[in-house]
Amino acid sequence: NAGVTQTPKFQVLKTGQSMTLQCAQDMNHEYMSWYRQDPGMGLRLIHYSVGAGITDQGEVPNGYNVSRSTTEDFPLRLLSAAPSQTSVYFCASSRDRGGNGYTFGSGTRLTVV
Amino acid sequence: QKEVEQDPGPLSVPEGAIVSLNCTYSNSAFQYFMWYRQYSRKGPELLMYTYSSGNKEDGRFTAQVDKSSKYISLFIRDSQPSDSATYLCAMVEGSSNTGKLIFGQGTTLQVKP
């Protein structure tokens, strides 16, 4: 049972490049989310999903796209990377809408130069 | 004003001290409350989950919720150097069907031997 797996762990991008952060969970969780963590800001919600085929925007969605074609996978796409997107990105999944049992991945450290 | 406010610290205490971590919130729709612990360069891990006013105890940890004052606390008894981490409070709206977690900024705790 791997839990929530994020790849890559580290990435350096040039401004304007695009990339996809991968997130996969093997717990058959319906709820999945992407957060970014910046110093002094806590975790801010980028996008979330309540099941395959259903996604919505969170607090800071600009510059990011998501899709959820399967229950297991929830990739986050950076369309045109900007230095302001330098951050640590966490994917999380949960079995219920009350937030109980949210499991986080180990994070992707992204630097945009 | 952020929906969830948390003193970022840092907080430094001697080993064996009682630690009190606090969050206030403005959204009365929040009904589910969580405390996460995050070690350096790791993903957050769930420490405590509660959905009712009052206290919930788990070993050296006690979570307290006061919905009338919109205030939650986490107490750590007999603190250990291994408790040194960032502690994040998180909340979910009761009426929500999205499972969206809203986080405080996180409090960095150092327990000195």
XYZ file of N, CA, C and O in Angstrom, chain B residues 11-91:
324
model
N 7.984 28.929 18.074
C 7.785 28.683 19.485
C 8.884 27.737 19.950
O 9.077 26.681 19.356
N 9.612 28.143 20.997
C 10.702 27.326 21.521
C 10.438 27.027 22.985
O 10.193 27.955 23.766
N 10.470 25.742 23.358
C 10.178 25.339 24.732
C 11.208 24.307 25.184
O 11.820 23.621 24.354
N 11.404 24.158 26.491
C 12.297 23.103 26.983
C 11.585 21.759 26.979
O 10.338 21.694 27.086
N 12.348 20.708 26.880
C 11.791 19.354 26.943
C 10.976 19.178 28.216
O 11.355 19.633 29.293
N 9.813 18.539 28.067
C 8.939 18.308 29.209
C 7.872 19.369 29.404
O 6.944 19.175 30.194
N 7.962 20.469 28.687
C 6.989 21.555 28.834
C 5.648 21.167 28.223
O 5.555 20.275 27.374
N 4.613 21.870 28.664
C 3.299 21.756 28.028
C 3.224 22.833 26.944
O 3.498 24.005 27.196
N 2.842 22.404 25.751
C 2.773 23.306 24.612
C 1.310 23.546 24.261
O 0.499 22.616 24.249
N 0.983 24.792 23.975
C -0.361 25.159 23.549
C -0.288 25.832 22.187
O 0.391 26.852 22.026
N -0.968 25.256 21.215
C -1.022 25.806 19.863
C -2.467 26.170 19.569
O -3.385 25.432 19.927
N -2.665 27.296 18.906
C -4.026 27.817 18.771
C -4.335 28.293 17.352
O -3.444 28.749 16.633
N -5.609 28.205 16.999
C -6.115 28.767 15.748
C -7.461 29.413 16.015
O -8.255 28.897 16.806
N -7.702 30.515 15.350
C -9.026 31.125 15.356
C -9.562 31.111 13.928
O -8.790 31.071 12.963
N -10.879 31.113 13.816
C -11.471 31.102 12.485
C -12.687 32.010 12.450
O -13.282 32.321 13.485
N -13.030 32.442 11.248
C -14.129 33.394 11.099
C -15.369 32.763 10.464
O -16.461 33.327 10.574
N -15.218 31.633 9.826
C -16.316 31.006 9.093
C -17.072 30.035 10.009
O -16.569 28.972 10.350
N -18.282 30.393 10.381
C -19.051 29.556 11.305
C -19.509 28.249 10.662
O -20.016 27.367 11.342
N -19.328 28.106 9.345
C -19.701 26.866 8.665
C -18.687 25.749 8.882
O -18.974 24.587 8.597
N -17.508 26.093 9.380
C -16.517 25.046 9.649
C -17.048 24.117 10.749
O -17.458 24.560 11.814
N -17.041 22.825 10.460
C -17.565 21.842 11.407
C -16.587 20.719 11.711
O -16.781 19.964 12.655
N -15.575 20.550 10.873
C -14.601 19.474 11.062
C -13.233 20.129 11.250
O -12.838 21.006 10.470
N -12.506 19.670 12.258
C -11.270 20.339 12.650
C -10.147 19.320 12.778
O -10.333 18.238 13.343
N -8.992 19.684 12.260
C -7.859 18.789 12.236
C -6.581 19.509 12.645
O -6.461 20.728 12.485
N -5.661 18.738 13.185
C -4.297 19.195 13.418
C -3.353 18.273 12.670
O -3.450 17.043 12.783
N -2.462 18.881 11.899
C -1.445 18.148 11.169
C -0.064 18.506 11.728
O 0.176 19.634 12.154
N 0.830 17.537 11.655
C 2.224 17.755 12.013
C 3.046 17.584 10.746
O 2.833 16.647 9.982
N 3.998 18.488 10.542
C 4.833 18.419 9.353
C 6.292 18.572 9.745
O 6.714 19.630 10.221
N 7.052 17.513 9.520
C 8.487 17.586 9.724
C 9.130 18.242 8.514
O 8.565 18.230 7.415
N 10.335 18.754 8.727
C 11.029 19.479 7.669
C 11.156 18.622 6.411
O 11.544 17.449 6.480
N 10.772 19.175 5.288
C 10.881 18.538 3.976
C 10.036 17.257 3.853
O 10.355 16.369 3.069
N 8.958 17.195 4.631
C 8.033 16.071 4.550
C 6.625 16.592 4.307
O 6.355 17.784 4.459
N 5.716 15.688 3.953
C 4.317 16.060 3.825
C 3.633 16.089 5.185
O 4.096 15.457 6.139
N 2.543 16.846 5.325
C 1.797 16.867 6.594
C 1.216 15.489 6.907
O 0.807 14.758 6.000
N 1.161 15.167 8.198
C 0.526 13.925 8.641
C -0.528 14.273 9.684
O -0.335 15.136 10.541
N -1.664 13.596 9.590
C -2.790 13.884 10.470
C -2.492 13.448 11.901
O -2.139 12.302 12.154
N -2.645 14.390 12.840
C -2.468 14.109 14.275
C -3.805 13.886 14.959
O -3.976 12.913 15.685
N -4.712 14.815 14.773
C -5.984 14.784 15.497
C -7.098 15.216 14.563
O -6.914 16.106 13.732
N -8.264 14.605 14.732
C -9.459 14.952 13.961
C -10.636 14.993 14.911
O -10.841 14.070 15.696
N -11.409 16.062 14.848
C -12.580 16.154 15.704
C -13.663 16.979 15.019
O -13.363 17.796 14.146
N -14.890 16.748 15.422
C -15.999 17.480 14.796
C -16.976 18.021 15.834
O -18.030 18.527 15.492
N -16.641 17.929 17.090
C -17.554 18.447 18.110
C -16.803 19.336 19.082
O -15.590 19.202 19.257
N -17.520 20.241 19.706
C -16.912 21.081 20.736
C -16.504 20.220 21.917
O -17.135 19.206 22.216
N -15.434 20.634 22.578
C -14.947 19.875 23.716
C -13.534 19.394 23.470
O -12.835 19.886 22.596
N -13.119 18.437 24.279
C -11.756 17.920 24.216
C -11.714 16.509 23.651
O -12.611 15.708 23.869
N -10.631 16.230 22.940
C -10.339 14.875 22.468
C -8.884 14.588 22.765
O -8.008 15.374 22.419
N -8.640 13.472 23.418
C -7.293 13.151 23.872
C -6.745 11.939 23.137
O -7.466 10.971 22.867
N -5.462 11.993 22.813
C -4.782 10.855 22.188
C -3.344 10.868 22.683
O -2.512 11.621 22.169
N -3.077 10.057 23.705
C -1.731 10.032 24.268
C -1.350 11.373 24.873
O -2.070 11.906 25.715
N -0.247 11.941 24.421
C 0.201 13.227 24.964
C -0.489 14.418 24.307
O -0.238 15.563 24.682
N -1.340 14.150 23.342
C -1.985 15.218 22.576
C -3.455 15.357 22.963
O -4.166 14.367 23.107
N -3.895 16.616 23.113
C -5.304 16.920 23.370
C -5.736 18.020 22.415
O -5.098 19.078 22.360
N -6.801 17.754 21.669
C -7.386 18.760 20.789
C -8.613 19.324 21.472
O -9.427 18.587 22.028
N -8.758 20.632 21.426
C -9.881 21.310 22.057
C -10.560 22.193 21.018
O -9.894 22.914 20.264
N -11.880 22.129 20.986
C -12.657 22.934 20.044
C -13.696 23.730 20.816
O -14.430 23.173 21.642
N -13.756 25.016 20.550
C -14.790 25.891 21.125
C -15.491 26.583 19.961
O -15.030 27.623 19.485
N -16.578 26.012 19.505
C -17.258 26.558 18.328
C -17.902 27.906 18.629
O -18.011 28.752 17.742
N -18.314 28.139 19.848
C -18.955 29.416 20.160
C -17.964 30.567 20.052
O -18.320 31.683 19.672
N -16.695 30.298 20.369
C -15.656 31.331 20.272
C -14.861 31.234 18.976
O -13.982 32.071 18.736
N -15.149 30.226 18.164
C -14.430 29.975 16.907
C -12.934 29.869 17.183
O -12.103 30.623 16.614
N -12.606 28.922 18.014
C -11.236 28.808 18.531
C -10.936 27.334 18.733
O -11.740 26.599 19.313
N -9.768 26.894 18.219
C -9.344 25.526 18.479
C -7.915 25.533 19.001
O -7.141 26.459 18.716
N -7.598 24.516 19.782
C -6.276 24.415 20.383
C -5.760 22.991 20.305
O -6.544 22.042 20.254
N -4.445 22.874 20.319
C -3.778 21.584 20.455
C -2.795 21.710 21.610
O -1.964 22.617 21.627
N -2.934 20.803 22.591
C -2.027 20.782 23.724
C -1.122 19.558 23.607
O -1.592 18.463 23.307
N 0.150 19.773 23.855
C 1.117 18.683 23.878
C 1.716 18.625 25.276
O 2.335 19.593 25.740
N 1.486 17.494 25.953
C 2.059 17.318 27.302
C 3.410 16.636 27.208
O 3.673 15.868 26.269
N 4.264 16.925 28.206
C 5.579 16.276 28.273
C 6.268 16.324 26.896
O 6.616 15.284 26.325
N 6.426 17.505 26.373
C 6.952 17.658 25.018
C 8.362 17.061 24.906
O 9.158 17.103 25.840
N 8.619 16.482 23.734
C 9.874 15.807 23.430
C 10.568 16.486 22.245
O 9.894 17.081 21.396
N 11.884 16.360 22.161
C 12.576 16.923 20.981
C 12.003 16.407 19.671
O 11.998 17.127 18.663
N 11.478 15.187 19.679
C 10.891 14.624 18.462
C 9.588 15.315 18.069
O 9.075 15.096 16.961
N 9.041 16.146 18.964
C 7.840 16.925 18.629
C 8.192 18.185 17.837
O 7.291 18.901 17.381
N 9.467 18.468 17.683
C 9.894 19.651 16.924
C 9.446 19.503 15.470
O 9.865 18.581 14.764
N 8.580 20.407 15.042
C 7.953 20.309 13.712
C 7.097 21.555 13.523
O 6.988 22.399 14.409
N 6.475 21.632 12.360
C 5.460 22.655 12.120
C 4.088 22.024 12.312
O 3.825 20.932 11.792
N 3.229 22.703 13.051
C 1.882 22.208 13.330
C 0.873 23.095 12.603
O 0.883 24.322 12.741
N 0.028 22.443 11.827
C -0.954 23.157 11.012
C -2.356 22.776 11.447
O -2.668 21.580 11.573
N -3.210 23.774 11.679
C -4.611 23.485 11.884
C -5.307 23.516 10.520
O -4.853 24.209 9.593
N -6.379 22.754 10.396
C -7.125 22.703 9.143
C -8.596 22.488 9.458
O -8.943 21.879 10.475
N -9.467 22.982 8.568
C -10.907 22.915 8.821
C -11.656 22.629 7.530
O -11.180 22.965 6.437
